[in-house]
Coordinates of C-alpha atoms and ligand atoms in Angstrom, one line a residue:
M1 CA 0.0 0.0 0.0
E2 CA 1.3 3.4 -1.0
I3 CA 1.2 5.7 2.1
N4 CA 0.8 9.5 1.6
H5 CA 3.3 10.7 4.1
S6 CA 2.1 14.3 4.0
R7 CA -1.5 13.3 5.0
L8 CA -0.2 10.9 7.6
L9 CA 1.9 13.7 9.2
Q10 CA -1.1 16.1 9.1
S11 CA -3.3 13.6 11.0
L12 CA -0.9 13.6 13.9
H13 CA -1.7 15.5 17.1
I14 CA 1.9 16.4 17.4
N15 CA 3.2 19.5 15.6
V16 CA 6.1 18.5 13.4
C17 CA 8.2 21.1 11.5
A18 CA 11.6 21.6 9.9
V19 CA 13.6 24.7 10.4
N20 CA 16.5 26.0 8.3
K21 CA 19.6 27.8 9.5
S22 CA 18.0 31.2 9.3
L23 CA 15.4 29.8 11.8
K24 CA 12.6 30.0 9.1
T25 CA 10.1 27.2 9.1
V26 CA 10.4 25.4 5.8
Y27 CA 7.9 22.6 6.6
T28 CA 5.0 22.2 9.1
N29 CA 2.4 19.5 9.3
H30 CA -0.3 21.8 10.9
C31 CA -0.4 24.8 8.7
G32 CA 0.5 27.9 10.6
E33 CA 1.1 26.5 14.0
I34 CA 4.7 27.2 14.0
G35 CA 4.5 30.2 11.7
E36 CA 7.4 31.6 9.8
D37 CA 9.6 32.4 12.7
I38 CA 10.5 30.5 15.8
V39 CA 9.5 32.9 18.5
E40 CA 10.1 31.0 21.7
P41 CA 13.5 32.1 23.0
Q42 CA 14.4 28.8 24.6
L43 CA 13.4 26.9 21.5
K44 CA 15.4 29.3 19.4
R45 CA 18.5 28.7 21.5
A46 CA 18.1 25.0 21.4
I47 CA 17.7 25.0 17.6
E48 CA 20.8 27.2 17.1
L49 CA 22.8 24.9 19.4
S50 CA 21.6 21.9 17.4
F51 CA 22.9 23.5 14.2
R52 CA 26.2 24.3 15.8
E53 CA 26.8 21.0 17.5
K54 CA 24.9 18.9 14.9
N55 CA 23.0 17.1 17.6
S56 CA 19.6 16.8 19.1
F57 CA 17.7 18.3 22.0
E58 CA 14.9 17.0 24.2
N59 CA 12.0 18.4 26.3
V60 CA 12.4 22.1 25.9
E61 CA 9.4 23.8 27.5
I62 CA 7.5 26.2 25.4
S63 CA 4.6 28.4 26.5
S64 CA 2.9 29.7 23.3
H65 CA 2.1 28.7 19.7
R66 CA 0.6 30.4 16.7
D67 CA -3.0 30.2 15.8
A68 CA -4.2 28.3 12.7
A69 CA -3.8 31.5 10.6
G70 CA -0.2 31.7 11.7
S71 CA -0.5 35.2 13.1
A72 CA -1.6 35.4 16.7
L73 CA 0.3 33.8 19.6
I74 CA -1.8 31.5 21.8
P75 CA -0.6 30.4 25.2
M76 CA 0.0 26.7 25.6
H77 CA 2.2 24.4 27.5
G78 CA 4.3 22.3 25.2
L79 CA 7.4 20.1 25.1
A80 CA 9.7 20.4 22.0
N81 CA 12.2 17.8 20.8
G82 CA 14.6 18.5 17.9
R83 CA 17.2 16.8 15.8
Y84 CA 19.8 18.0 13.3
V85 CA 19.4 16.4 9.9
E86 CA 20.7 17.0 6.3
I87 CA 18.1 16.6 3.6
D88 CA 19.4 16.8 0.0
G89 CA 22.5 18.6 1.3
E90 CA 20.5 21.2 3.2
P91 CA 21.1 21.4 7.0
L92 CA 17.8 21.4 8.9
V93 CA 16.5 20.9 12.4
T94 CA 13.3 18.9 12.7
V95 CA 11.2 19.8 15.6
S96 CA 8.2 18.0 17.2
I97 CA 6.0 19.7 19.7
I98 CA 3.6 18.0 22.0
D99 CA 0.8 20.0 23.6
I100 CA 0.8 19.2 27.4
S101 CA -1.6 22.0 28.4
E102 CA -4.1 19.6 29.9
L103 CA -1.5 17.6 31.7
Y104 CA 0.0 20.9 33.0
L105 CA -3.3 22.0 34.4
Q106 CA -3.8 18.6 36.2
L107 CA -0.2 18.9 37.5
S108 CA -0.9 22.3 38.9
D109 CA -4.0 21.0 40.6
L110 CA -2.0 18.2 42.0
R111 CA 0.7 20.5 43.2
R112 CA -1.8 22.7 44.9
A113 CA -3.5 19.7 46.6
L114 CA 0.0 18.5 47.7
E115 CA 0.8 21.9 49.1
K116 CA -2.5 22.0 51.0
S117 CA -2.1 18.5 52.4
R118 CA 1.4 19.4 53.5
K119 CA 0.0 22.4 55.3
D120 CA -2.9 20.3 56.8
A121 CA -0.3 17.7 58.0
S122 CA 1.8 20.4 59.5
R123 CA -1.2 22.0 61.2
K124 CA -2.2 18.6 62.5
S125 CA 1.2 17.9 63.9
T126 CA 1.3 21.3 65.6
A127 CA -2.2 20.6 66.9
L128 CA -1.0 17.3 68.3
Q129 CA 1.8 19.1 70.0
D130 CA -0.7 21.6 71.4
I131 CA -3.0 18.8 72.6
S132 CA -0.2 16.9 74.3
H133 CA 1.0 20.2 75.8
E134 CA -2.5 21.0 77.0
L135 CA -2.8 17.5 78.5
K136 CA 0.5 17.5 80.2
S137 CA -0.1 20.4 82.6
P138 CA -3.4 19.2 84.0
L139 CA -2.1 15.6 84.2
N140 CA 0.9 16.9 86.1
A141 CA -1.4 18.7 88.5
V142 CA -3.5 15.6 89.0
S143 CA -0.6 13.3 89.7
G144 CA 1.2 15.9 91.8
F145 CA -1.7 16.7 94.0
A146 CA -2.7 13.0 94.3
R147 CA 0.7 12.4 95.9
L148 CA 0.3 15.4 98.2
L149 CA -3.1 14.2 99.1
M150 CA -1.7 10.8 100.3
E151 CA 0.9 12.5 102.3
T152 CA -1.2 14.9 104.4
D153 CA -3.7 14.4 107.2
D154 CA -4.7 18.0 107.3
K155 CA -8.4 18.1 106.3
D156 CA -8.3 21.6 104.9
K157 CA -5.4 20.8 102.7
Q158 CA -7.0 17.5 101.6
Q159 CA -10.1 19.5 100.5
K160 CA -8.0 22.0 98.6
Y161 CA -6.0 19.3 96.8
V162 CA -9.1 17.3 95.9
K163 CA -10.6 20.5 94.4
V164 CA -7.4 21.0 92.3
I165 CA -7.5 17.4 91.1
E166 CA -11.2 17.7 90.2
T167 CA -10.7 20.9 88.2
N168 CA -7.8 19.5 86.3
A169 CA -9.6 16.2 85.7
E170 CA -12.5 18.2 84.2
L171 CA -10.0 20.0 81.9
I172 CA -8.6 16.7 80.7
M173 CA -12.1 15.3 80.1
S174 CA -13.2 18.4 78.2
L175 CA -10.1 18.3 76.0
A176 CA -10.6 14.6 75.3
N177 CA -14.3 15.2 74.5
D178 CA -13.5 18.0 72.1
V179 CA -10.9 16.0 70.2
L180 CA -13.3 13.0 70.1
D181 CA -16.2 15.2 68.9
M182 CA -14.1 16.7 66.1
A183 CA -13.2 13.1 65.0
R184 CA -16.8 12.0 65.3
A185 CA -18.0 15.0 63.3
D186 CA -15.4 14.3 60.6
S187 CA -16.6 10.7 60.2
G188 CA -20.3 11.7 60.4
N189 CA -20.7 10.0 63.8
L190 CA -21.5 12.9 66.0
S191 CA -25.0 11.9 67.3
Y192 CA -27.9 14.2 67.2
D193 CA -30.8 13.1 69.4
Y194 CA -33.8 15.3 68.7
R195 CA -36.3 16.3 71.4
T196 CA -38.7 19.1 72.0
I197 CA -37.4 21.5 74.6
D198 CA -38.7 24.5 76.5
L199 CA -36.3 27.0 75.2
N200 CA -36.6 29.5 78.0
A201 CA -36.0 26.9 80.7
F202 CA -33.1 25.5 78.6
M203 CA -31.3 28.8 78.2
K204 CA -31.9 29.7 81.8
S205 CA -30.3 26.5 83.0
I206 CA -27.3 27.0 80.8
T207 CA -26.7 30.6 81.8
D208 CA -27.2 29.7 85.5
M209 CA -24.4 27.2 85.1
A210 CA -22.2 29.8 83.4
E211 CA -22.9 32.2 86.2
M212 CA -21.4 29.8 88.7
H213 CA -18.1 29.9 86.8
V214 CA -17.6 33.7 86.5
S215 CA -15.5 35.9 88.8
S216 CA -17.3 38.3 91.0
D217 CA -16.3 41.1 88.6
T218 CA -18.4 39.8 85.7
I219 CA -22.1 39.7 85.4
V220 CA -24.0 37.2 83.3
N221 CA -27.4 38.3 81.9
C222 CA -29.9 36.1 80.1
V223 CA -32.4 37.6 77.6
L224 CA -35.3 35.3 77.0
G225 CA -38.5 35.4 75.0
S226 CA -41.6 36.7 76.7
R227 CA -43.4 33.5 75.7
S228 CA -41.9 30.1 76.2
I229 CA -41.0 28.4 72.9
Y230 CA -41.0 24.7 72.5
L231 CA -38.3 24.0 70.1
H232 CA -37.6 20.7 68.3
T233 CA -33.8 20.3 68.2
A234 CA -30.8 18.3 69.4
P235 CA -30.6 19.8 73.0
E236 CA -27.3 18.1 73.9
R237 CA -25.6 19.7 70.9
L238 CA -27.3 23.1 71.3
G239 CA -26.2 23.1 74.9
Q240 CA -22.7 22.2 73.8
V241 CA -22.6 25.3 71.5
M242 CA -24.0 27.6 74.1
Q243 CA -21.6 26.3 76.7
N244 CA -18.6 26.7 74.3
L245 CA -19.6 30.3 73.5
L246 CA -20.2 31.1 77.2
N247 CA -16.9 29.5 78.3
N248 CA -15.1 31.7 75.7
A249 CA -16.9 34.8 76.9
I250 CA -16.0 34.0 80.5
K251 CA -12.4 33.2 79.6
Y252 CA -11.9 36.3 77.6
T253 CA -13.8 38.7 79.8
A254 CA -12.0 39.2 83.1
K255 CA -14.3 41.9 84.2
G256 CA -17.5 43.2 82.6
N257 CA -20.8 41.9 81.2
I258 CA -21.8 38.8 79.4
T259 CA -25.3 38.6 77.8
A260 CA -26.7 35.5 76.3
G261 CA -30.1 35.0 74.8
Y262 CA -32.2 34.5 71.8
E263 CA -34.7 36.4 69.6
V264 CA -37.3 35.0 67.3
R265 CA -36.9 36.5 63.8
D266 CA -39.1 35.7 60.8
D267 CA -38.3 32.1 60.2
E268 CA -35.4 31.6 62.4
I269 CA -34.2 32.0 66.0
Y270 CA -31.2 34.2 66.5
F271 CA -29.0 33.2 69.5
F272 CA -26.2 35.4 70.8
V273 CA -23.5 35.5 73.4
K274 CA -22.2 39.1 73.8
D275 CA -19.3 40.0 76.0
S276 CA -17.4 43.2 76.9
G277 CA -14.0 41.4 77.1
I278 CA -10.7 41.5 75.1
G279 CA -12.4 41.4 71.7
I280 CA -10.9 40.2 68.5
P281 CA -8.7 42.4 66.2
A282 CA -10.3 42.8 62.7
S283 CA -7.3 41.2 61.0
K284 CA -7.8 37.9 63.1
I285 CA -11.6 37.6 63.1
K286 CA -11.6 35.5 59.9
H287 CA -9.6 32.8 61.7
V288 CA -11.7 32.1 64.8
F289 CA -13.6 29.2 63.4
E290 CA -10.5 27.4 62.0
R291 CA -9.4 24.3 63.8
Y292 CA -6.8 24.7 66.4
W293 CA -6.5 28.5 65.8
R294 CA -5.9 30.5 68.9
D295 CA -4.9 34.0 69.5
R296 CA -4.2 33.9 73.2
K297 CA -1.8 31.0 74.0
D298 CA -1.6 32.1 77.6
E299 CA -5.2 31.0 78.2
M300 CA -6.2 27.3 78.5
G301 CA -7.6 25.7 75.4
T302 CA -6.9 24.0 72.1
G303 CA -8.9 26.0 69.5
L304 CA -11.4 23.3 68.9
G305 CA -14.4 24.9 70.7
L306 CA -15.5 27.2 67.9
P307 CA -14.9 24.8 65.0
I308 CA -17.1 22.2 66.8
C309 CA -19.8 24.9 67.3
K310 CA -19.7 25.7 63.5
E311 CA -19.9 22.0 62.7
I312 CA -23.0 21.5 64.9
I313 CA -24.9 24.7 63.9
E314 CA -24.4 23.9 60.2
H315 CA -25.6 20.4 60.8
L316 CA -28.7 21.8 62.5
G317 CA -29.3 24.0 59.4
G318 CA -28.2 27.3 60.8
E319 CA -25.3 29.8 60.5
I320 CA -22.7 31.0 63.0
G321 CA -20.7 34.1 63.0
V322 CA -19.0 36.8 65.1
E323 CA -18.7 40.5 65.3
S324 CA -16.2 42.4 67.2
A325 CA -15.6 46.1 67.3
G326 CA -11.9 45.4 67.9
E327 CA -9.4 44.9 70.7
N328 CA -10.9 45.4 74.2
K329 CA -14.2 46.2 72.7
G330 CA -15.9 42.8 73.3
C331 CA -17.5 40.3 70.9
N332 CA -20.9 39.2 69.8
F333 CA -20.9 35.5 68.8
W334 CA -24.2 34.7 67.2
F335 CA -25.9 31.7 65.5
T336 CA -29.2 31.0 63.9
L337 CA -31.4 28.0 63.8
P338 CA -34.4 27.4 61.5
L339 CA -37.6 28.0 63.5
K340 CA -39.5 24.8 64.2
I341 CA -41.8 25.6 67.0
E342 CA -43.8 22.8 68.4
S343 CA -46.2 25.0 70.4
T344 CA -46.0 28.1 72.6
D345 CA -47.0 28.6 76.1
T346 CA -47.9 31.8 77.9
Q347 CA -47.4 30.2 81.4
D348 CA -44.8 32.0 83.4
D349 CA -43.6 29.0 85.3
N350 CA -41.4 26.4 83.7
P351 CA -43.3 23.2 82.8
R352 CA -40.1 21.2 82.5
Q353 CA -39.2 21.8 86.1
K354 CA -42.5 20.2 87.1
D355 CA -41.6 17.0 85.3
L356 CA -38.3 16.5 87.1
P357 CA -38.3 13.6 89.5
E358 CA -38.2 14.7 93.1
C359 CA -35.1 13.7 94.9
K360 CA -36.2 11.4 97.7
E361 CA -34.5 11.4 101.1
M362 CA -33.8 7.8 101.9
P363 CA -33.2 6.5 105.4
D364 CA -29.7 5.2 105.8
D365 CA -30.7 1.7 107.0
N366 CA -33.0 1.2 104.0
L367 CA -30.7 2.1 101.1
P368 CA -31.5 0.5 97.7
V369 CA -29.0 -2.3 97.0
I370 CA -27.3 -1.9 93.7
L371 CA -24.9 -4.3 92.0
I372 CA -21.8 -2.9 90.4
A373 CA -20.1 -5.2 87.9
E374 CA -16.7 -3.6 87.4
D375 CA -13.2 -5.2 87.0
N376 CA -11.2 -2.1 87.8
E377 CA -10.7 -1.6 91.5
G378 CA -10.1 2.1 91.3
N379 CA -13.4 2.6 89.4
Y380 CA -15.3 0.5 92.0
M381 CA -13.8 2.7 94.8
L382 CA -15.0 5.7 93.0
Y383 CA -18.5 4.4 92.8
E384 CA -18.4 3.4 96.5
A385 CA -17.4 7.0 97.3
L386 CA -20.0 8.5 95.0
F387 CA -22.9 6.3 96.3
E388 CA -22.1 6.7 100.0
D389 CA -25.4 7.4 101.8
I390 CA -27.4 7.0 98.6
F391 CA -27.1 3.3 97.7
K392 CA -25.8 0.2 99.2
P393 CA -23.3 -1.2 96.6
I394 CA -22.3 -4.8 96.1
H395 CA -19.3 -5.6 93.9
A396 CA -18.9 -8.2 91.1
W397 CA -15.5 -8.4 89.6
N398 CA -16.5 -10.1 86.4
G399 CA -19.5 -11.1 84.3
I400 CA -19.9 -14.5 86.0
E401 CA -20.0 -13.0 89.5
A402 CA -22.4 -10.4 88.2
V403 CA -25.0 -13.1 87.2
E404 CA -24.5 -15.0 90.5
L405 CA -24.8 -11.9 92.7
A406 CA -27.8 -10.6 90.7
K407 CA -29.6 -13.9 91.4
K408 CA -28.6 -13.9 95.0
F409 CA -29.4 -10.3 96.0
N410 CA -32.0 -9.2 93.4
P411 CA -30.6 -5.6 93.4
A412 CA -32.7 -2.6 92.7
L413 CA -30.4 -1.7 89.8
I414 CA -27.2 -3.0 88.1
L415 CA -24.3 -0.9 86.8
M416 CA -22.7 -3.1 84.2
D417 CA -19.3 -2.6 82.7
I418 CA -19.2 -3.8 79.2
S419 CA -15.7 -5.1 78.9
M420 CA -15.0 -7.5 81.7
P421 CA -13.0 -10.7 82.1
L422 CA -14.6 -14.2 81.9
K423 CA -17.9 -12.9 80.7
D424 CA -18.6 -9.5 79.2
G425 CA -21.4 -7.2 80.1
Y426 CA -23.5 -8.2 77.1
E427 CA -23.4 -11.9 78.0
A428 CA -24.0 -11.3 81.7
T429 CA -27.0 -9.1 80.9
R430 CA -28.5 -11.6 78.6
E431 CA -28.3 -14.3 81.3
I432 CA -29.8 -12.1 83.9
R433 CA -32.7 -11.3 81.6
E434 CA -33.1 -15.0 80.7
A435 CA -33.3 -15.7 84.4
G436 CA -36.5 -13.6 84.4
M437 CA -35.0 -10.6 86.3
D438 CA -36.2 -7.2 85.0
M439 CA -34.4 -4.7 87.3
P440 CA -32.9 -1.7 85.4
I441 CA -29.4 -2.4 84.0
I442 CA -27.2 0.5 83.0
A443 CA -24.3 -0.1 80.8
V444 CA -21.1 1.7 81.6
T445 CA -18.7 1.8 78.8
A446 CA -15.6 3.5 77.4
Y447 CA -16.9 2.9 74.0
A448 CA -17.8 6.2 72.4
F449 CA -19.6 5.8 69.1
S450 CA -23.3 5.8 68.4
S451 CA -23.0 2.3 66.8
D452 CA -21.8 1.1 70.2
K453 CA -24.8 2.8 71.9
E454 CA -27.1 1.1 69.5
K455 CA -25.6 -2.3 70.2
I456 CA -25.9 -1.7 73.9
M457 CA -29.5 -0.7 73.7
Q458 CA -30.3 -3.8 71.7
H459 CA -28.9 -6.1 74.4
G460 CA -31.4 -5.7 77.2
F461 CA -29.9 -2.6 78.9
D462 CA -32.1 0.2 80.0
A463 CA -29.6 3.0 79.6
Y464 CA -26.0 3.6 78.9
I465 CA -23.4 5.9 80.4
S466 CA -20.0 6.5 78.9
K467 CA -16.7 6.7 80.7
P468 CA -15.3 8.8 82.2
I469 CA -18.5 9.1 84.1
N470 CA -20.1 12.3 85.2
A471 CA -21.3 11.6 88.7
D472 CA -24.4 13.8 88.6
E473 CA -25.5 12.4 85.2
L474 CA -25.0 8.9 86.5
I475 CA -26.9 9.3 89.7
A476 CA -29.8 11.1 87.9
A477 CA -30.0 8.3 85.3
M478 CA -30.0 5.7 88.1
E479 CA -32.7 7.4 90.0
K480 CA -34.9 7.8 86.9
C481 CA -34.4 4.1 86.1
M482 CA -35.3 3.0 89.6
N483 CA -38.5 5.2 89.5
G484 CA -39.5 3.3 86.5
E485 CA -39.1 6.4 84.2
P486 CA -37.4 6.2 80.8
C487 CA -33.8 6.7 81.5
K488 CA -32.1 6.5 78.1
Ligands
ATP501 P1 -11.1 25.5 73.4 O1 -10.7 24.4 72.4 O2 -10.8 25.0 74.8 O3 -12.4 26.1 73.2 P2 -10.2 28.1 72.7 O4 -11.2 28.7 73.5 O5 -8.8 28.7 72.6 O6 -9.9 26.6 73.2 P3 -12.0 28.4 70.5 O7 -13.2 28.4 71.4 O8 -12.1 27.7 69.2 O9 -10.7 27.9 71.2 O10 -11.7 29.9 70.2 C1 -10.6 30.2 69.3 C2 -10.0 31.5 69.6 O11 -10.9 32.6 69.3 C3 -9.6 31.7 71.0 O12 -8.4 31.2 71.3 C4 -9.6 33.3 71.1 O13 -8.3 33.7 70.6 C5 -10.7 33.7 70.2 N1 -11.9 33.9 70.9 C6 -13.0 33.1 71.0 N2 -14.0 33.6 71.7 C7 -13.6 34.8 72.1 C8 -14.2 35.9 72.9 N3 -15.4 35.8 73.4 N4 -13.4 37.0 73.1 C9 -12.2 37.1 72.5 N5 -11.6 36.2 71.8 C10 -12.3 35.0 71.6
MG502 MG1 -13.2 27.9 73.5

């Protein structure tokens, strides 16, 4: 078969041309693409060198080519290869140019992604350093004061040391919770349990709590709606956001006013936490919702509080933001939630308060017997101390003992650790239920994800509490369970 070389060359996606010693193009397969003159300086130099040395060149980068008419220059990314040849006695350099514009763009994207992931990785490692630093100081305090506590018999000192240990343990717990929440949010595992709440009562209880933590130089005000709103939302998460904002306001307002509240606007509720504290400089305000970003390293914290708030509010369908008039001019942190009112109530008193179980005074000699299945001695000692004068605890060291003691004592309630030797909490609970006993059983677990919670709730437990335990929460859940109320 006779092949028409000229048509074959024209069909190629590569631009092929031949250039003579005066750098004029004497042949090109795509008409006009190279044009008469070689304009790219690097290519010019490479061709001249090729003529001089009678050799070839490779991968010279070019950044423009001529349009089809051969007149205008169009930007492109290309690679040129050339070779010195003599055709019919005339010295020429043949040049081929491949268009790599597309590849170049992809490479640029890749480079940018690489740069970003480098930055993220370095931010993460700084964050890890921050976290371990933040952990070390309270851990030191806990271990140091625990030792001092053992060495002193002075009651006042003991009380003081215990207070320090408690404060620092709370700090460690809140840091662990923040890191965990961020990880949960990233993997879509942050749980949102929806309930209808009385918003006035809810806000009041949160600001009351904040009030307990402020110095005497700061005043906390609460602005509520004149009518109680019953809002369908995820109260635990909403509380977390309010608490974070209030904690910040308290932390960054040594002296002054903090006002928290909400306002109903057209189809949304506008919440705010305003303070008269150190404020945020205009140049820094854009960073406050970034992970691990902190302006004041002298204050405790990891810079996860606000990013978690943002995550939660956006999940709930709202927006979050901040305004600050500048340094020492205070801040107004605000967020919105779509308005989903269940009903309104003009009553002045708080209906939720009425629903709360009354705390019964129980005579010492008639304390309810509770069974605690727990393989860690320290944890059991903690329960013993917590339940002194409220319950009469009996101790099972493992799942087998738990089943035996449950049958023997028929306790009013069982606290069941999930991971125990010999028989785990799931198995022990199953056997207790199979034996026909229906006392409330609360799972106590270090597992932290909602899938674990689901598994627990499907295995015959009445409620679940996660470690590290919050004493008030635990006792409240136990009392509810024992009163036959839902205690999930
Ligand atoms: P934590 O993770 O314990 O909450 P943090 O409070 O430092 O630590 P964020 O709550 O995310 O972290 O806040 C980030 C930063 O924003 C703070 O370090 C502080 O510089 C600034 N900031 C937040 N709230 C206020 C406020 N009310 N007044 C002034 N600056 C604030
Ligand atoms: Mg904070």
